[in-house]
Every structure is written in C-alpha cells, then in structure tokens.
C-alpha cells in the first residue's frame, strides 16, 4: 500500500521520466517480448514509464475470474489486446453445484471488445455462458478473428458454430470441448466456405451428432496447415482413414469411435498404411468404442506419442499393456479404471518417462465396489515404474495411508496430487484409520506441490499438515473432510501461496471463514458449500472486507439462517450487476446488493488510476 | 410356500431369500446367482444373511445410531436396503440433527434440517435428492446412504471402526450425492452410455441391457465379443458364432485380424464344431471351464463369463465335470 501513496504524491512529469535513456517505443519493444504473466505484472510495478510501456505492449490477457474486473476497466488499462482468456463460474459448477443462469455471460465483454479491441484474434473461455447470438456477434464483429476455444461452457448450439464457420474468414482454431452444447445438426461443418483454408486446429470431439463426412473430408483436404483434428464419435474407422490420407501432417489426432462392423482386408491395410504415414503424431485421443481387434492399427503411430488420452476408451489391462509396449515416449496418459491394477502395472513397466496420469472411473455410481477399478496396489506399482510422475488424478474405491506414502517416496516431485476415494469419508481400508497420514506424507515429501485434492476420512490433522508443510500450495479442494473450524484455520494461516480454495460438505463454520479475513484479497476465490456458514457470518465478512464480493446462493427471499453456498472473491469491479435473484451479493457495510455506501466507495476506487494500479497489480498477477 | 417378498429397490423382488427361513437356497427356476455370490456386503444390504429378520426390526444399526445420536463411529456406509422403515423412524426421532459436533461456538444453524447435501427447493441445477429430513415418506436407499454420509464428516477424530466395517465397499446409492464423485457431466454421460454399449467382459452384469462376453478361438489371431442377451437360445447363439468365426481354421486363414467372408462356409464350420475338431466351452463365474449346452440357456447366460472355442483334444474331461456341477447347482 505504500506504493499507492507514493504514486499519489509524485508529480506528473517527473525527473525520472526525463532522465530515461530509452524512448518509449524502444521500451515498449523490449518489454513486449516479455511473455509470462507474472513477469509482466512485475514489470508494470517498476515505475510509471514501465507501467505504460507494459500496458501498451501487452497483447494477451488472462482473467481467472471474469467478475474480478470489468471489461471497461480492462480495456482502459490495456488498449492493444489481441487475445483474451476468461474463466467464469466457480469450478464446482462442473459438478452441478451452481444453478443455471448464475452468470458469467460473455455478451457484455464482447460488446465492449467490439468497440475497444476490433483487432481481437483469440478468445478462450472456460465455464462461461455463451449464447448463439454472442457467437454470431463475435463472428461479425472481429474481422481478424482467428482462434476460438470453449471449454466447459454452456448456452450455445451448433447454430452458433455455424455462424463462426460462415463468417470467420481467418479462423485457425476451433476448439469445442466438453460443453453443454445443444447439437441441433451436423451441418455447421458445411458452413465453412470453399475458399476457406486456414484451419490449423479443429476439435469437435464432444458433439454428439453426425457431421457431414463429405464436408469434413473436403475441409481437411484444403486446410493444408491442419495440425490438430479431433473428430466425434460418429466418425467411423473407415471415415477416419479417408481423413488421415488427406492430412498426414497431423500432430494431434482424436479418432472417432474406432470401430467398424466388418472391415475387409483391403480396408484394414489401407487404414494401417494411413496410420503409418502419420509420422508427426504426438497426441492421440478419442477411441470411443475401441474394438480390440483394431487396436494394432495404432501401433505404428504410437512411437512418438507423448500424450495418449484413452479416457473414453474402456479398455482392459491386457489391451492397454499391448498398446503401451509401443509407447515408450509417453509423458501423459489418461485412462479409464477398467484397466485395473494390471493395466497400471503395465504403465509402470512400459512408460518410464511418464509425467502425468489420470485414471477416470468407468462407473462412478457402481454399487458392486469390490473387484472393479483401480486400487492402492496399482498406484504403488505405477509409482515404482514412473519416477518422473508429477501430476496424478486418481479415482479409486480403496486406498491406504501406507500406499500413498510409498507413492510419494517413489515420486517426490508431485506438483498436482488429486486423489478421489469415491466413497465420501472412507478410511484406510486396511487399518480403518483416517487418511490423514496419507496426505501428510504428500505435503511433507512433495515440496513443489501446487495443487491438492483430498478425499477419504480426514480429521483436522490433515489440514494441520497442509498448513504446516504445503508452502507452495495454490489450489486446494476439500470434500467431506475435517472435524472442526481448526482445520480450515490451519490452511488459511499456513499456506501463503493459496489462491483457490474450494470446500464442500465440511464442518467449517463462521469462525473458520472469518479467520481468513486477511487472506482472501490475495486469493482468487473461496467456495464453500454445505458447510456450517450462516448469513450473519457472510455479512460480517463483507463488512470487514469491503473489497471482497461475498455471494450467497440461496432460495429467494431467505436472508437469514444457514448460508448454503458461499462464493467469495476479490474484485476491482465491485458487486456484479448481473447477479440473478438467487444470488445474494454482500458488499461493503450494507447487506443489500451493492447499494448505499458501498457503491460510493467503489466509484472512488474505479476512477483513481493510481489506486487501480496497485489493485490491478495483485489481481492480474494472481487472477 | 414362498416367503414374503422383500421390498427391493433394485426390483429383484422375486428373490425368495430371507434371514430366518431355512430354505435359503436357490431353486433352479429362480436363477439368481446374485444371492450366491460372495460379496463384501454391508450390514443391511442385499446379502441374504444380512437382511434384517423382518419389517419391524427395520431399525438397523444405522437407524439405531441415529436415534441415539451417537457421536461415535457410524458404521461404514450402510446401504440399508431392508431398513427403510428404520431410517424414517430415525429421521423423525432425531429431528434432522445429524449429530454434528458443534464446535467453537460458531452458529450451528441447521435450521430445518439443513442437510449437507441438496438444498431444498430444487432450484439448483439438476434435480437433486432432497434430503427432506422431516418427511415420513419411505426414503429411497439414496437418502439412507446420503444421510449417513452427511453425518460422517462430523465424527470425532480417530474413530475406531468395529468389526462390521471391514469392507471398503461403498453404499449402494452413492450416486445420489450431488456432484460426487467430481466428474464433469459430459464424461459421466459418455461413460454411462459406454457401459450399456460396451460392457465389461469379465462379469456380465445381469440387470443391465446387455451382456458382453469375449469369445476366443484357438488359433484365431484375435477374439470377438458377443452380447449374450441378443440371443434367445443355443441355436441362435451357435449360428451367430459360426458366422463370426467361419473364416478361422487352423492354417487356412492368412490375413490376421480380419473377419472375412471368404474361408470356410458355415456348414463346414458347423461340421467342424460338431465333429471332433472344435468344442465350444465357457468359463463360468466360479472360474471353471464347462461345455456349452449342458445347462438351460438362462443359467448359461447368467453364469457365463467368457467363451472359448477349444480344440476337441483339449476338451476331454470337461463333460463329466459339467454334468456334476449343474447337478449340484440344481
């Protein structure tokens, strides 16, 4: 905050400026080469000149919470942006914990961008609401638009995609992943004009309906720079072959269903040679319904593979082993737990360079728990063979403290450790003790840990360990864990780099919430659902920390009692104006949605540039 | 003579087994091998020996615990199939207080049974399982499991678990916890449809829409999968198999991995199969290899895990075992 005072007092044309050896253009040029977000934030703090040079030279901006800043503030500070990445809803909205129509609509951003960023080229959205009208607006407003990536978004249909295909003449990337999309028809693909050849990335793997395979083939034929092609399930093996022969330069391939009812010998060898000719493939995915007799077709393509996404392919351990023999260079592997421990042993045997493994459950709601999926022994076997493992996402039905301790001993470099024991509150199945020691081992051994998701039966001891040892932790996800407020207090007190904390179904109450008063402004957000918070606690938080937005998702008109879903985040934009009726937004000394004294404070903040610098500093760095 | 039917949420209500009845055997007509399976079930779940003796004693361990508001260890997830009434008794008795340890004076506004899970009012995204703790309606198994889980996090530390908690298995209805396990809808839906399309081969799951088992043939370069549910009897099944494997004979098929239309005709294959050359065998749930055709079709589909078209010479000695086995099961 001294920064703020200094800036207020320094006169406008200061001595430093005149003594600067570099003309602005040079400074801008040099600083323009700084790409890392963190570095750019640091650069902007050096002095006013550098701040200006940085803001004029910046071309891309990342906003981790779309409500932390407004499009007006953004465009005022950064006039020359070409690429915007925006994340909207809290992560738990992926799991249906956030009601529909919560917000995070891209529309208001696009309207401002159309005015201020006419040269906009890239838009990457995650968990935002995007309507077809917005997509149309996008397609028509930005003549130089190149790349659109939508991940886990909702609100649009294939009509919107058709608008993009029709009007974006310079499109290089169309990446549609895991969205709540209304697939009306596959005709959108045919909307790419005949003259259109610039596509480099096309990912429509998650669209359910058939696309016009003829149109797809022609598109692939004429886009010679196509590097990434991920088709959807409706594309058969035979169709895939026709695509592959037209695009042997592909680096990333998402196959379709990888099955075919009756392949002739001729067809088989054609596919074989098509795969043989794809010398540049480093990423393979799709394989929705893999027929095991056709898996050998992949073998020639596997040699240079670094990322194999089999998370939609329910293979068993033997089939996986046969595949992995051919994949010695694998760095990232995603599988379904149908491969079982046997499959993981094969991973340990054949993929010594593995850095990331994700195991998804085939049937998360299965009632016959025993004998299915992966267990602690698969985890241990894997860790023995893959010492470079640093990212794991592991869904299982049983785990032991000892196994986890062994795993982290074998792989001490974990940066992301996400363990999901699928039965909430389940103890170590051998000793029946809580899983505290498991996560204790993780945080003690893995000093580089950035992201942690805990599960199983956990007491406050787990959180004591986390607070004591996890000094680099940035993201923590907690569910059905802990014994008392103390647990959460330990984390808030002990983890200086914590940015995102998401908690559900834990016995943490107002005392815990309020113990983190000084932390929340250095964090992106806090989510607490089905804990023990009350409306009073939220009001108190909002009163003490007026620069935070404290939002409670509640039933209409219910201003008292338990606060079931609470979302707290820092913002320079004040309380959001688009909050739906089921979101009660606390801000400032008043309880209502940003009326009264609260908004006066906000307008002061918004108009005084120097103040803005310091808030923005923190926010843009850590958003 | 059959014992009263159990209210079974799965709908396999024809199961005649009950604790306390002496004839706890499977008659050959009600071919429900689920009952005979060795499963690590939980108190109150489907395994026959664990079912409560009768409706009135539906107050299972679970229900009892709630009523006593124990802060001690709740038994491991109790899928109290037979204890539904017990649960609702417990609910009324406990008035929505799930035994939270009230800590540090923070307001415990559990209010109207502010359960940990789904908010009432249902205005939160997809329909949730509303834990109406005040209702008297017979709750589904879902709520039983859920409610149990809701109490779990509040338990004291270092809880010891008693003997009934040896199993690591999950409650029957953990599906009903909103947003748990944390998997995106897209993936969830895809895997669900994968399951019905492409079910696992090791254990065909009765009750699902299909029953895929692997069929391997000695000498063939790869194996096939068949859905046993699509056939009604052995005739249909064997002719389908013949079509599938007609190209494969030892030394006659050169191109690997191809079901071709060339190769031996169907009739020759049938001759082969019914001659001394090949026999059709299957591995049942116990891991024994048996000859196909000895047992009734339904029994076969229920117990078959995978099939193997074996050379006749290797199948000697199977037949007698098969006969004995089916005799003992009858």
Coordinates of C-alpha atoms in Angstrom, one line a residue, chain A residues 94-100 126-127 151-152 178 206 233 261-265 268 288-290 292-294 311-312 314 316 334 336 360-370 372 395 397-398 420-427 429 432 434 455 457 459-460 479-486 489 504-505 507 509-511 530 532 534 536 554-555 561-562 564-565 582, chain B residues 9-10 34 37 39-40 46 77 100-104 106-111 114-121 123-126 128 149 152-159 161 165-172 174-175 177-188 190-195 197-198 200-201 203 205 208 214 222-225 255-259 261:
Chain A
X94 CA -18.9 -28.5 -13.4
X95 CA -20.5 -30.8 -10.8
X96 CA -23.9 -29.2 -10.8
X97 CA -23.3 -27.3 -7.6
X98 CA -24.1 -23.9 -9.2
X99 CA -27.6 -23.2 -10.6
X100 CA -28.2 -22.4 -14.2
X126 CA -13.8 -21.6 -19.6
X127 CA -17.1 -22.1 -17.7
X151 CA -14.2 -25.4 -22.6
X152 CA -17.0 -26.4 -20.2
X178 CA -16.9 -30.7 -23.0
X206 CA -17.7 -33.8 -27.9
X233 CA -17.9 -40.4 -32.1
X261 CA -18.6 -53.7 -38.3
X262 CA -16.9 -55.5 -41.0
X263 CA -13.6 -54.3 -42.2
X264 CA -12.3 -56.0 -45.3
X265 CA -8.7 -57.0 -45.7
X268 CA -7.6 -52.9 -42.9
X288 CA -14.7 -44.1 -28.1
X289 CA -15.7 -47.7 -28.7
X290 CA -12.4 -49.3 -29.5
X292 CA -9.7 -54.6 -29.7
X293 CA -9.0 -56.3 -33.0
X294 CA -8.3 -52.9 -34.4
X311 CA -10.2 -41.7 -21.0
X312 CA -13.2 -42.5 -23.2
X314 CA -12.9 -48.6 -21.7
X316 CA -8.9 -53.7 -20.0
X334 CA -5.4 -40.7 -19.3
X336 CA -10.4 -45.4 -17.6
X360 CA -11.2 -41.9 -14.5
X361 CA -13.9 -44.2 -13.1
X362 CA -15.9 -46.2 -15.7
X363 CA -18.9 -46.3 -13.4
X364 CA -18.7 -43.9 -10.6
X365 CA -22.0 -44.9 -9.1
X366 CA -21.5 -48.6 -9.2
X367 CA -22.7 -50.5 -6.2
X368 CA -20.6 -53.5 -6.5
X369 CA -17.5 -51.9 -5.3
X370 CA -15.1 -54.7 -4.9
X372 CA -13.6 -53.1 -10.1
X395 CA -10.3 -42.1 -8.8
X397 CA -12.6 -47.1 -4.2
X398 CA -10.0 -48.1 -1.7
X420 CA -10.5 -39.1 -5.1
X421 CA -11.6 -42.0 -3.0
X422 CA -15.1 -42.2 -4.3
X423 CA -16.9 -43.1 -1.2
X424 CA -17.1 -40.0 0.9
X425 CA -15.4 -40.2 4.3
X426 CA -13.9 -43.6 3.7
X427 CA -11.0 -44.6 5.9
X429 CA -9.4 -49.8 4.3
X432 CA -9.5 -48.3 9.3
X434 CA -8.4 -41.8 8.8
X455 CA -10.7 -37.3 0.0
X457 CA -12.0 -39.9 6.0
X459 CA -9.7 -35.2 10.5
X460 CA -8.3 -31.7 11.3
X479 CA -14.9 -32.5 0.4
X480 CA -16.5 -34.4 3.3
X481 CA -13.5 -33.8 5.5
X482 CA -12.3 -32.2 8.6
X483 CA -13.6 -32.2 12.2
X484 CA -13.8 -28.5 13.1
X485 CA -13.1 -24.9 12.2
X486 CA -9.5 -25.5 13.3
X489 CA -7.9 -22.1 10.0
X504 CA -17.9 -28.8 0.2
X505 CA -19.7 -30.6 2.9
X507 CA -17.9 -28.9 9.3
X509 CA -18.3 -22.5 10.1
X510 CA -18.2 -18.8 10.5
X511 CA -15.1 -18.8 12.8
X530 CA -22.9 -27.2 2.5
X532 CA -21.7 -24.5 8.5
X534 CA -24.6 -18.6 8.2
X536 CA -24.5 -13.5 9.6
X554 CA -29.9 -19.1 -1.7
X555 CA -33.5 -19.6 -2.1
X561 CA -30.2 -18.8 8.6
X562 CA -27.7 -21.1 7.0
X564 CA -25.6 -22.9 1.9
X565 CA -23.4 -21.9 -1.0
X582 CA -30.9 -16.4 -6.1
Chain B
X9 CA -35.2 -51.1 -4.7
X10 CA -33.4 -52.9 -7.4
X34 CA -26.5 -62.7 -7.2
X37 CA -22.2 -64.6 -4.9
X39 CA -19.7 -60.2 -1.9
X40 CA -18.4 -57.9 0.7
X46 CA -28.6 -57.3 -0.2
X77 CA -21.8 -46.8 4.7
X100 CA -22.7 -32.6 14.2
X101 CA -20.1 -31.8 16.6
X102 CA -20.9 -28.2 17.4
X103 CA -17.5 -26.6 17.6
X104 CA -16.2 -23.2 18.7
X106 CA -20.0 -21.0 15.5
X107 CA -23.6 -20.7 14.8
X108 CA -25.0 -24.1 14.1
X109 CA -27.9 -23.1 12.2
X110 CA -29.0 -26.4 10.9
X111 CA -32.4 -25.0 10.8
X114 CA -30.2 -28.1 6.7
X115 CA -28.6 -31.2 5.4
X116 CA -25.3 -31.2 3.9
X117 CA -26.4 -32.1 0.5
X118 CA -29.0 -31.0 -1.8
X119 CA -30.7 -27.7 -1.0
X120 CA -34.4 -28.0 -0.8
X121 CA -36.4 -26.1 -3.2
X123 CA -33.7 -24.6 -7.8
X124 CA -30.2 -25.7 -8.0
X125 CA -29.4 -27.1 -11.4
X126 CA -30.3 -30.7 -12.0
X128 CA -31.1 -33.2 -6.5
X149 CA -22.6 -39.8 4.7
X152 CA -19.7 -38.9 8.7
X153 CA -17.7 -35.7 8.4
X154 CA -18.9 -34.6 11.7
X155 CA -17.5 -37.6 13.5
X156 CA -14.8 -37.2 16.0
X157 CA -11.3 -37.9 15.0
X158 CA -9.6 -41.2 15.4
X159 CA -12.8 -43.1 15.3
X161 CA -14.3 -48.9 13.5
X165 CA -16.6 -52.1 9.0
X166 CA -14.1 -54.3 7.4
X167 CA -15.3 -53.7 4.0
X168 CA -14.1 -50.9 1.9
X169 CA -17.2 -51.1 -0.2
X170 CA -19.4 -48.2 -0.9
X171 CA -23.0 -47.6 -0.1
X172 CA -25.3 -48.8 -2.7
X174 CA -23.6 -43.0 -3.5
X175 CA -24.8 -41.9 -6.9
X177 CA -24.7 -37.3 -3.7
X178 CA -24.9 -34.2 -5.8
X179 CA -21.8 -33.6 -7.8
X180 CA -19.9 -36.5 -6.4
X181 CA -17.7 -38.1 -7.5
X182 CA -16.5 -34.9 -9.1
X183 CA -16.7 -35.7 -12.8
X184 CA -18.0 -33.4 -15.5
X185 CA -21.4 -34.2 -16.8
X186 CA -20.1 -34.8 -20.3
X187 CA -17.7 -37.5 -19.1
X188 CA -20.3 -39.0 -16.9
X190 CA -20.4 -40.7 -22.1
X191 CA -19.2 -43.4 -19.7
X192 CA -22.8 -44.3 -18.9
X193 CA -23.5 -44.8 -22.5
X194 CA -20.3 -46.6 -22.9
X195 CA -21.3 -49.0 -20.3
X197 CA -22.9 -50.2 -25.3
X198 CA -19.6 -51.8 -24.5
X200 CA -17.1 -55.2 -19.4
X201 CA -16.4 -58.7 -20.3
X203 CA -18.5 -60.1 -15.3
X205 CA -23.9 -57.7 -15.2
X208 CA -28.1 -54.2 -17.5
X214 CA -15.3 -62.4 -25.0
X222 CA -7.9 -62.1 -32.1
X223 CA -11.1 -62.6 -30.2
X224 CA -14.6 -61.2 -30.6
X225 CA -17.2 -60.0 -28.2
X255 CA -4.6 -62.4 -43.2
X256 CA -4.6 -61.6 -39.4
X257 CA -7.3 -59.7 -37.8
X258 CA -10.0 -60.0 -40.4
X259 CA -13.4 -61.5 -40.3
X261 CA -16.5 -63.6 -46.0

